[in-house]
Amino acid sequence: MKFAYKFSNLLGAFYRHGNLSFSKDGNSIISPVGNRISVFDMKNNRSETLPVSTTKNITCFGVSPDGNLAILIDEDGAAILVSLVTRAVLYHHHFHNPVHSVSFSPDGRKFVITKKNVALMYDAPGKNREFNAFALEKSYYGPFDETTCIDWTDDSKCFAVGSKDMTTWIFGAERWANLIYYSLGGHKDIIVGCFFEKDSLDMYTVSQEGTLCVWESDTELEGLRKGPTYSERKKMQEEKKSREEVGEDKDDDDIVDIVGEDGETRGDVIKGSAETPKEVEGIKNVHYSLRSKHYFNKEGDFNNLTAAAFHKKTHILVTGFASGAFHLHELPEFDLIHSLSISDQRISTIAMNPTGDWIGFGCSGLGQLLVWEWQSESYVFKQQGHFNNMNSLAYSADGQYLVTGGDDGKVKVWNTNSGLCFVTFTEHSSNVTNVVFTSSGFVVVSASLDGTVRAFDLHRYRNFRTMTSPRPAQFSSLAVDSSGELVCAGSQDSFEIFLWSMQTGRLLEVLSGHEGPVSNLYFSPVQSVLASVSWDKTVRLWDMLDSWQTKETLRLNSDGLAVTYRPDGKELAVACLDGEITFWNPQTGGQTGCVVGRHDLQMGRKETDKITAKQSAKGKSFTSLCYSADGESLLAGGQSKFVCIYNIKEQILMKKFEISCNLSLDAMEEFLDRRKMTEFGNLSLVDEGTGDGDGIELSLPGVRKGDMSSRRFKPEIRVSSLRFSPTGRSWAAASTEGLLIYSLDASLVFDPYDLDMDVTPTSIRRQVTKKEWASAILLSFRLNEIPLIREVLEAVPYDQITVICSSLPDVYVDKLLNFVASTLEKSNHLQFYLSWAQCLLTLHGQKLKNRSGAILPTVQQLLKSIQRHSDDLSKLCDWNIYNIRYAAALSKQRGMKRTAAESLSDDEEESSVAMDSTGDEENMMNEPIMVEN
């Protein structure tokens, strides 16, 4: 079961290339990351990478209006149909040419793809019960250059296609008598976006030089008239042929048939031309007129316009520029709402959610993904991965956080539950070579080639220690002891190891003895012993308690590349340049085993290599090692697309994980494509299309756009770092594609324990019916089906938990605690499972402590689950307290107002009574007084 790991998430990469799309509810944004698709849920603060992938990088994708299907298309035009509900691939198709854009119709019955200068309309999969999911209905020709964008009318009657030939073409999705095709000009550069107005044929077109054209149609959507049907058109063509035979003039029809090799009709071709289509008798053709023209670059502050999006309900137009700025305009008046710069790189794509409140931006230069709420002018989502190689990673002690360091000099900390980065440290000025978490989990230490080792506080998010060496040195390795007091870094140029105090930041000692660059350092988990491996073919063990002297020197057969301790500290694993992994006893200094893995990595051949991959020595050695949480297996990776997992006791290869199948990366295939080999060399090395560009202006004489010095290169696939989660349920690999997380897939594994004929789901449920709780729990663990164990446990009455826990055998205590720890993370029965955990730890705590090494991953998983629920509940409680205080203050304020109003009314009544009494007195004074004689 321990080898049943599957890909679960991709961290460290948010956007590479292609378009963005929002989900149907508008709370999630879908982004292409290499050859995969990631979904970022901004409402629940979660990210998920779908377990599907294309052969090469995704260039465009389309999501159906109901949000159930997605079409992913890669660089070569290979497409896959994916269910966003089941996360499964439903169909494969190849368009045989690069596809520029794909778009579903609003009613979900059709979708259009554009390749070269043609638009192809297909029946949407699932609407018609056909074996072929992609049934071609029509082909539309018109543009003379490559197409760039697509937009549909709200009723799916027409669609528009923008082109690099500076024109926009409008086609009818059905056979309309008064609109077969229409061409719009008015621009002097590539069309970036074309958009229909809501419930209208009116159009907006945006071009790269920063021009907006507003087009007005003289016909409403209801004014479109049905054209001749297929049979009527056939009859017209037959009549036309008979007229031609007679000798009448020939006419070119705008609509012809696609005929296959077998003579059967495959679909229709709509041919556009510069001339206006012929009018049907009695029906006037649709006509467009230029209503107004607007310019974005009036003051010349911005570079080329690179992306655009339009929301039809709110009439908001968003345009992005090569300088990283974007504009918001309200159409058709072209009123500027606001403009802002969000990046120093070009904006590659823009998308708006269905309500029009959120705007998604993708910047491929830095791998940025941003979601901006334009009304409040605030970020909803802002993430960026390492835009260079990721060199190192480390888990926190509870497995809740991950830290990574890359060639961009940044240190990023990730939440493993959400998959998002929550803090980035940018203090390093050069490549970060290694990162480590301290045992407390709130301090991150990083080493860099800039000659500094820095410590970062995760409470206040600041760099509170900076450690340097007396002489400038480039640090390539790093280690922190189990107490978090000692920090060691190895130098690759002076062959020395520097030792600092975390408390004071002072340099305590310089450890000398290696005769080559120090390639890796690792502290023993149980002792203050440091293991260092070097290119001088030795592993040295340094005693930190005995004047930092060399305790033991282990001799290797080849240069040492990586070293790691087993979690219990009783074994040491070393990877060498010759591809061997040797195991040592650190107490005696003797070798206990060896794994020959030079043939397990299977590195591919790079396009620039002159020799085959089999003869290359570079791919035959492991550069990263990591023990599993229980210490029974070992992960190993290097400059290859494979990660190997070995059983240490048997010293055999148990499984190989292929971390990528993306052929856009270099060294993926064992043999080069012979079709690309010519007498002049490999055609794949020819840099096509450099200089036409990304809208980047270059101040060279005669060059208007593009960077003629830019060169494209294919990054090489490799695994730079591997780490097992302390919980034992997942492991992470830092690779060229990003940070890959592989989690234990228990749902697909049948792993019974002590199974016999009497152990069946029926017999287990019978024990539950008889209220034999302990017997039912034991039988369910013997069958070891997760849903059945959950069913039995949740049927146990709350007051019986203590009795059952006290009667469990020791072997089932571990299993039950492990199940409770894994279930608690996602279950809503919080108090119920916490009661199980409390009883198990209280009643069996001493026995569990005696085998703490085996039970440690389970306890860490339990701590991680409790911490996650604690964080969620604390946020909810804080929010409730705030609301209660607000309500109390509001009611108090209203009470004060009511009291003031009542006192004011009382004063008014008193004053009115006083005035009445005063009036009575005056009346009495004015009355005549009768005096009696």
Tab-separated table of N, CA, C and O in Angstrom, residues 842-896:
chain	number	residue	atom	x	y	z
A	842	THR	N	-4.910	7.983	25.467
A	842	THR	CA	-4.940	7.912	26.933
A	842	THR	C	-4.751	6.492	27.425
A	842	THR	O	-3.974	6.237	28.363
A	843	LEU	N	-5.434	5.547	26.799
A	843	LEU	CA	-5.411	4.162	27.280
A	843	LEU	C	-4.174	3.395	26.820
A	843	LEU	O	-3.733	2.469	27.500
A	844	HIS	N	-3.634	3.746	25.653
A	844	HIS	CA	-2.512	2.986	25.092
A	844	HIS	C	-1.279	3.866	24.902
A	844	HIS	O	-0.394	3.523	24.110
A	845	GLY	N	-1.214	4.993	25.597
A	845	GLY	CA	-0.124	5.939	25.375
A	845	GLY	C	1.245	5.378	25.666
A	845	GLY	O	2.196	5.600	24.906
A	846	GLN	N	1.397	4.620	26.754
A	846	GLN	CA	2.708	4.104	27.126
A	846	GLN	C	3.211	3.089	26.109
A	846	GLN	O	4.388	3.082	25.735
A	847	LYS	N	2.327	2.206	25.640
A	847	LYS	CA	2.736	1.221	24.632
A	847	LYS	C	3.086	1.900	23.310
A	847	LYS	O	4.015	1.477	22.610
A	848	LEU	N	2.315	2.936	22.956
A	848	LEU	CA	2.624	3.662	21.720
A	848	LEU	C	3.954	4.376	21.828
A	848	LEU	O	4.703	4.484	20.845
A	849	LYS	N	4.288	4.868	23.012
A	849	LYS	CA	5.549	5.582	23.204
A	849	LYS	C	6.746	4.655	23.019
A	849	LYS	O	7.795	5.068	22.528
A	850	ASN	N	6.592	3.394	23.380
A	850	ASN	CA	7.692	2.439	23.244
A	850	ASN	C	8.028	2.159	21.787
A	850	ASN	O	9.157	1.782	21.472
A	851	ARG	N	7.048	2.307	20.891
A	851	ARG	CA	7.318	2.137	19.455
A	851	ARG	C	7.057	3.464	18.721
A	851	ARG	O	6.377	3.512	17.704
A	852	SER	N	7.619	4.516	19.280
A	852	SER	CA	7.382	5.863	18.762
A	852	SER	C	7.892	6.035	17.333
A	852	SER	O	7.351	6.830	16.566
A	853	GLY	N	8.939	5.305	16.970
A	853	GLY	CA	9.475	5.454	15.614
A	853	GLY	C	8.478	5.052	14.553
A	853	GLY	O	8.330	5.718	13.529
A	854	ALA	N	7.741	3.958	14.802
A	854	ALA	CA	6.761	3.477	13.825
A	854	ALA	C	5.486	4.307	13.847
A	854	ALA	O	4.807	4.448	12.824
A	855	ILE	N	5.137	4.829	15.042
A	855	ILE	CA	3.862	5.538	15.182
A	855	ILE	C	3.993	7.030	14.907
A	855	ILE	O	2.986	7.748	14.803
A	856	LEU	N	5.225	7.543	14.752
A	856	LEU	CA	5.442	8.994	14.597
A	856	LEU	C	4.706	9.593	13.399
A	856	LEU	O	4.065	10.645	13.538
A	857	PRO	N	4.741	8.988	12.191
A	857	PRO	CA	3.991	9.588	11.065
A	857	PRO	C	2.493	9.719	11.341
A	857	PRO	O	1.870	10.702	10.953
A	858	THR	N	1.926	8.717	12.058
A	858	THR	CA	0.496	8.782	12.377
A	858	THR	C	0.205	9.938	13.326
A	858	THR	O	-0.786	10.669	13.156
A	859	VAL	N	1.053	10.123	14.333
A	859	VAL	CA	0.841	11.214	15.283
A	859	VAL	C	0.973	12.571	14.588
A	859	VAL	O	0.199	13.503	14.844
A	860	GLN	N	1.936	12.682	13.672
A	860	GLN	CA	2.100	13.943	12.941
A	860	GLN	C	0.919	14.209	12.024
A	860	GLN	O	0.484	15.357	11.862
A	861	GLN	N	0.366	13.158	11.427
A	861	GLN	CA	-0.845	13.311	10.616
A	861	GLN	C	-2.009	13.768	11.481
A	861	GLN	O	-2.809	14.626	11.086
A	862	LEU	N	-2.116	13.222	12.693
A	862	LEU	CA	-3.163	13.622	13.616
A	862	LEU	C	-3.011	15.087	14.019
A	862	LEU	O	-3.992	15.848	14.053
A	863	LEU	N	-1.792	15.498	14.294
A	863	LEU	CA	-1.536	16.898	14.650
A	863	LEU	C	-1.877	17.835	13.489
A	863	LEU	O	-2.448	18.912	13.699
A	864	LYS	N	-1.530	17.421	12.279
A	864	LYS	CA	-1.839	18.240	11.107
A	864	LYS	C	-3.346	18.415	10.942
A	864	LYS	O	-3.831	19.520	10.674
A	865	SER	N	-4.111	17.320	11.131
A	865	SER	CA	-5.565	17.396	10.985
A	865	SER	C	-6.174	18.298	12.052
A	865	SER	O	-7.039	19.133	11.760
A	866	ILE	N	-5.713	18.147	13.300
A	866	ILE	CA	-6.244	18.975	14.394
A	866	ILE	C	-5.900	20.443	14.165
A	866	ILE	O	-6.733	21.332	14.387
A	867	GLN	N	-4.672	20.701	13.710
A	867	GLN	CA	-4.262	22.082	13.466
A	867	GLN	C	-5.102	22.719	12.357
A	867	GLN	O	-5.486	23.893	12.452
A	868	ARG	N	-5.412	21.937	11.338
A	868	ARG	CA	-6.215	22.472	10.236
A	868	ARG	C	-7.615	22.845	10.727
A	868	ARG	O	-8.132	23.930	10.429
A	869	HIS	N	-8.241	21.941	11.497
A	869	HIS	CA	-9.571	22.251	12.023
A	869	HIS	C	-9.515	23.414	12.997
A	869	HIS	O	-10.436	24.237	13.050
A	870	SER	N	-8.439	23.493	13.776
A	870	SER	CA	-8.296	24.607	14.716
A	870	SER	C	-8.225	25.939	13.992
A	870	SER	O	-8.854	26.925	14.406
A	871	ASP	N	-7.464	25.970	12.895
A	871	ASP	CA	-7.368	27.212	12.119
A	871	ASP	C	-8.714	27.605	11.530
A	871	ASP	O	-9.115	28.784	11.587
A	872	ASP	N	-9.433	26.620	10.968
A	872	ASP	CA	-10.736	26.930	10.369
A	872	ASP	C	-11.734	27.417	11.421
A	872	ASP	O	-12.455	28.395	11.205
A	873	LEU	N	-11.757	26.735	12.571
A	873	LEU	CA	-12.700	27.119	13.621
A	873	LEU	C	-12.344	28.460	14.237
A	873	LEU	O	-13.235	29.246	14.591
A	874	SER	N	-11.045	28.723	14.380
A	874	SER	CA	-10.640	30.003	14.975
A	874	SER	C	-11.049	31.169	14.075
A	874	SER	O	-11.518	32.205	14.566
A	875	LYS	N	-10.916	30.985	12.761
A	875	LYS	CA	-11.355	32.035	11.845
A	875	LYS	C	-12.871	32.248	11.949
A	875	LYS	O	-13.346	33.389	11.992
A	876	LEU	N	-13.607	31.133	12.010
A	876	LEU	CA	-15.064	31.235	12.111
A	876	LEU	C	-15.483	31.888	13.427
A	876	LEU	O	-16.368	32.755	13.457
A	877	CYS	N	-14.817	31.492	14.514
A	877	CYS	CA	-15.156	32.066	15.820
A	877	CYS	C	-14.809	33.555	15.873
A	877	CYS	O	-15.579	34.353	16.422
A	878	ASP	N	-13.647	33.912	15.315
A	878	ASP	CA	-13.278	35.330	15.286
A	878	ASP	C	-14.302	36.136	14.496
A	878	ASP	O	-14.671	37.261	14.891
A	879	TRP	N	-14.756	35.570	13.392
A	879	TRP	CA	-15.754	36.269	12.571
A	879	TRP	C	-17.079	36.404	13.323
A	879	TRP	O	-17.722	37.456	13.283
A	880	ASN	N	-17.454	35.341	14.025
A	880	ASN	CA	-18.695	35.402	14.805
A	880	ASN	C	-18.585	36.424	15.941
A	880	ASN	O	-19.541	37.158	16.217
A	881	ILE	N	-17.433	36.451	16.615
A	881	ILE	CA	-17.237	37.421	17.694
A	881	ILE	C	-17.337	38.843	17.150
A	881	ILE	O	-17.963	39.726	17.753
A	882	TYR	N	-16.722	39.049	15.972
A	882	TYR	CA	-16.788	40.377	15.363
A	882	TYR	C	-18.234	40.759	15.035
A	882	TYR	O	-18.668	41.883	15.321
A	883	ASN	N	-18.984	39.802	14.480
A	883	ASN	CA	-20.384	40.088	14.139
A	883	ASN	C	-21.224	40.369	15.385
A	883	ASN	O	-22.082	41.258	15.387
A	884	ILE	N	-20.984	39.592	16.462
A	884	ILE	CA	-21.740	39.802	17.698
A	884	ILE	C	-21.427	41.173	18.294
A	884	ILE	O	-22.326	41.904	18.730
A	885	ARG	N	-20.140	41.527	18.293
A	885	ARG	CA	-19.756	42.846	18.809
A	885	ARG	C	-20.373	43.965	17.976
A	885	ARG	O	-20.824	44.982	18.515
A	886	TYR	N	-20.356	43.747	16.667
A	886	TYR	CA	-20.937	44.754	15.780
A	886	TYR	C	-22.445	44.895	16.039
A	886	TYR	O	-22.980	46.004	16.131
A	887	ALA	N	-23.126	43.748	16.187
A	887	ALA	CA	-24.573	43.790	16.445
A	887	ALA	C	-24.863	44.438	17.799
A	887	ALA	O	-25.813	45.225	17.938
A	888	ALA	N	-24.027	44.104	18.811
A	888	ALA	CA	-24.234	44.694	20.132
A	888	ALA	C	-24.014	46.203	20.104
A	888	ALA	O	-24.784	46.971	20.690
A	889	ALA	N	-22.940	46.620	19.401
A	889	ALA	CA	-22.675	48.058	19.310
A	889	ALA	C	-23.789	48.769	18.552
A	889	ALA	O	-24.196	49.888	18.907
A	890	LEU	N	-24.296	48.092	17.502
A	890	LEU	CA	-25.364	48.693	16.708
A	890	LEU	C	-26.646	48.831	17.550
A	890	LEU	O	-27.309	49.875	17.526
A	891	SER	N	-26.971	47.763	18.301
A	891	SER	CA	-28.172	47.833	19.138
A	891	SER	C	-28.006	48.868	20.250
A	891	SER	O	-28.950	49.578	20.605
A	892	LYS	N	-26.774	48.961	20.790
A	892	LYS	CA	-26.520	49.959	21.830
A	892	LYS	C	-26.690	51.372	21.282
A	892	LYS	O	-27.289	52.246	21.906
A	893	GLN	N	-26.168	51.561	20.048
A	893	GLN	CA	-26.289	52.877	19.418
A	893	GLN	C	-27.758	53.216	19.155
A	893	GLN	O	-28.214	54.339	19.393
A	894	ARG	N	-28.508	52.216	18.685
A	894	ARG	CA	-29.928	52.452	18.449
A	894	ARG	C	-30.662	52.720	19.759
A	894	ARG	O	-31.586	53.545	19.821
A	895	GLY	N	-30.284	52.000	20.847
A	895	GLY	CA	-30.885	52.247	22.146
A	895	GLY	C	-30.626	53.660	22.644
A	895	GLY	O	-31.517	54.324	23.190
A	896	MET	N	-29.373	54.127	22.412
A	896	MET	CA	-29.041	55.487	22.816
A	896	MET	C	-29.869	56.488	22.023
A	896	MET	O	-30.375	57.478	22.567
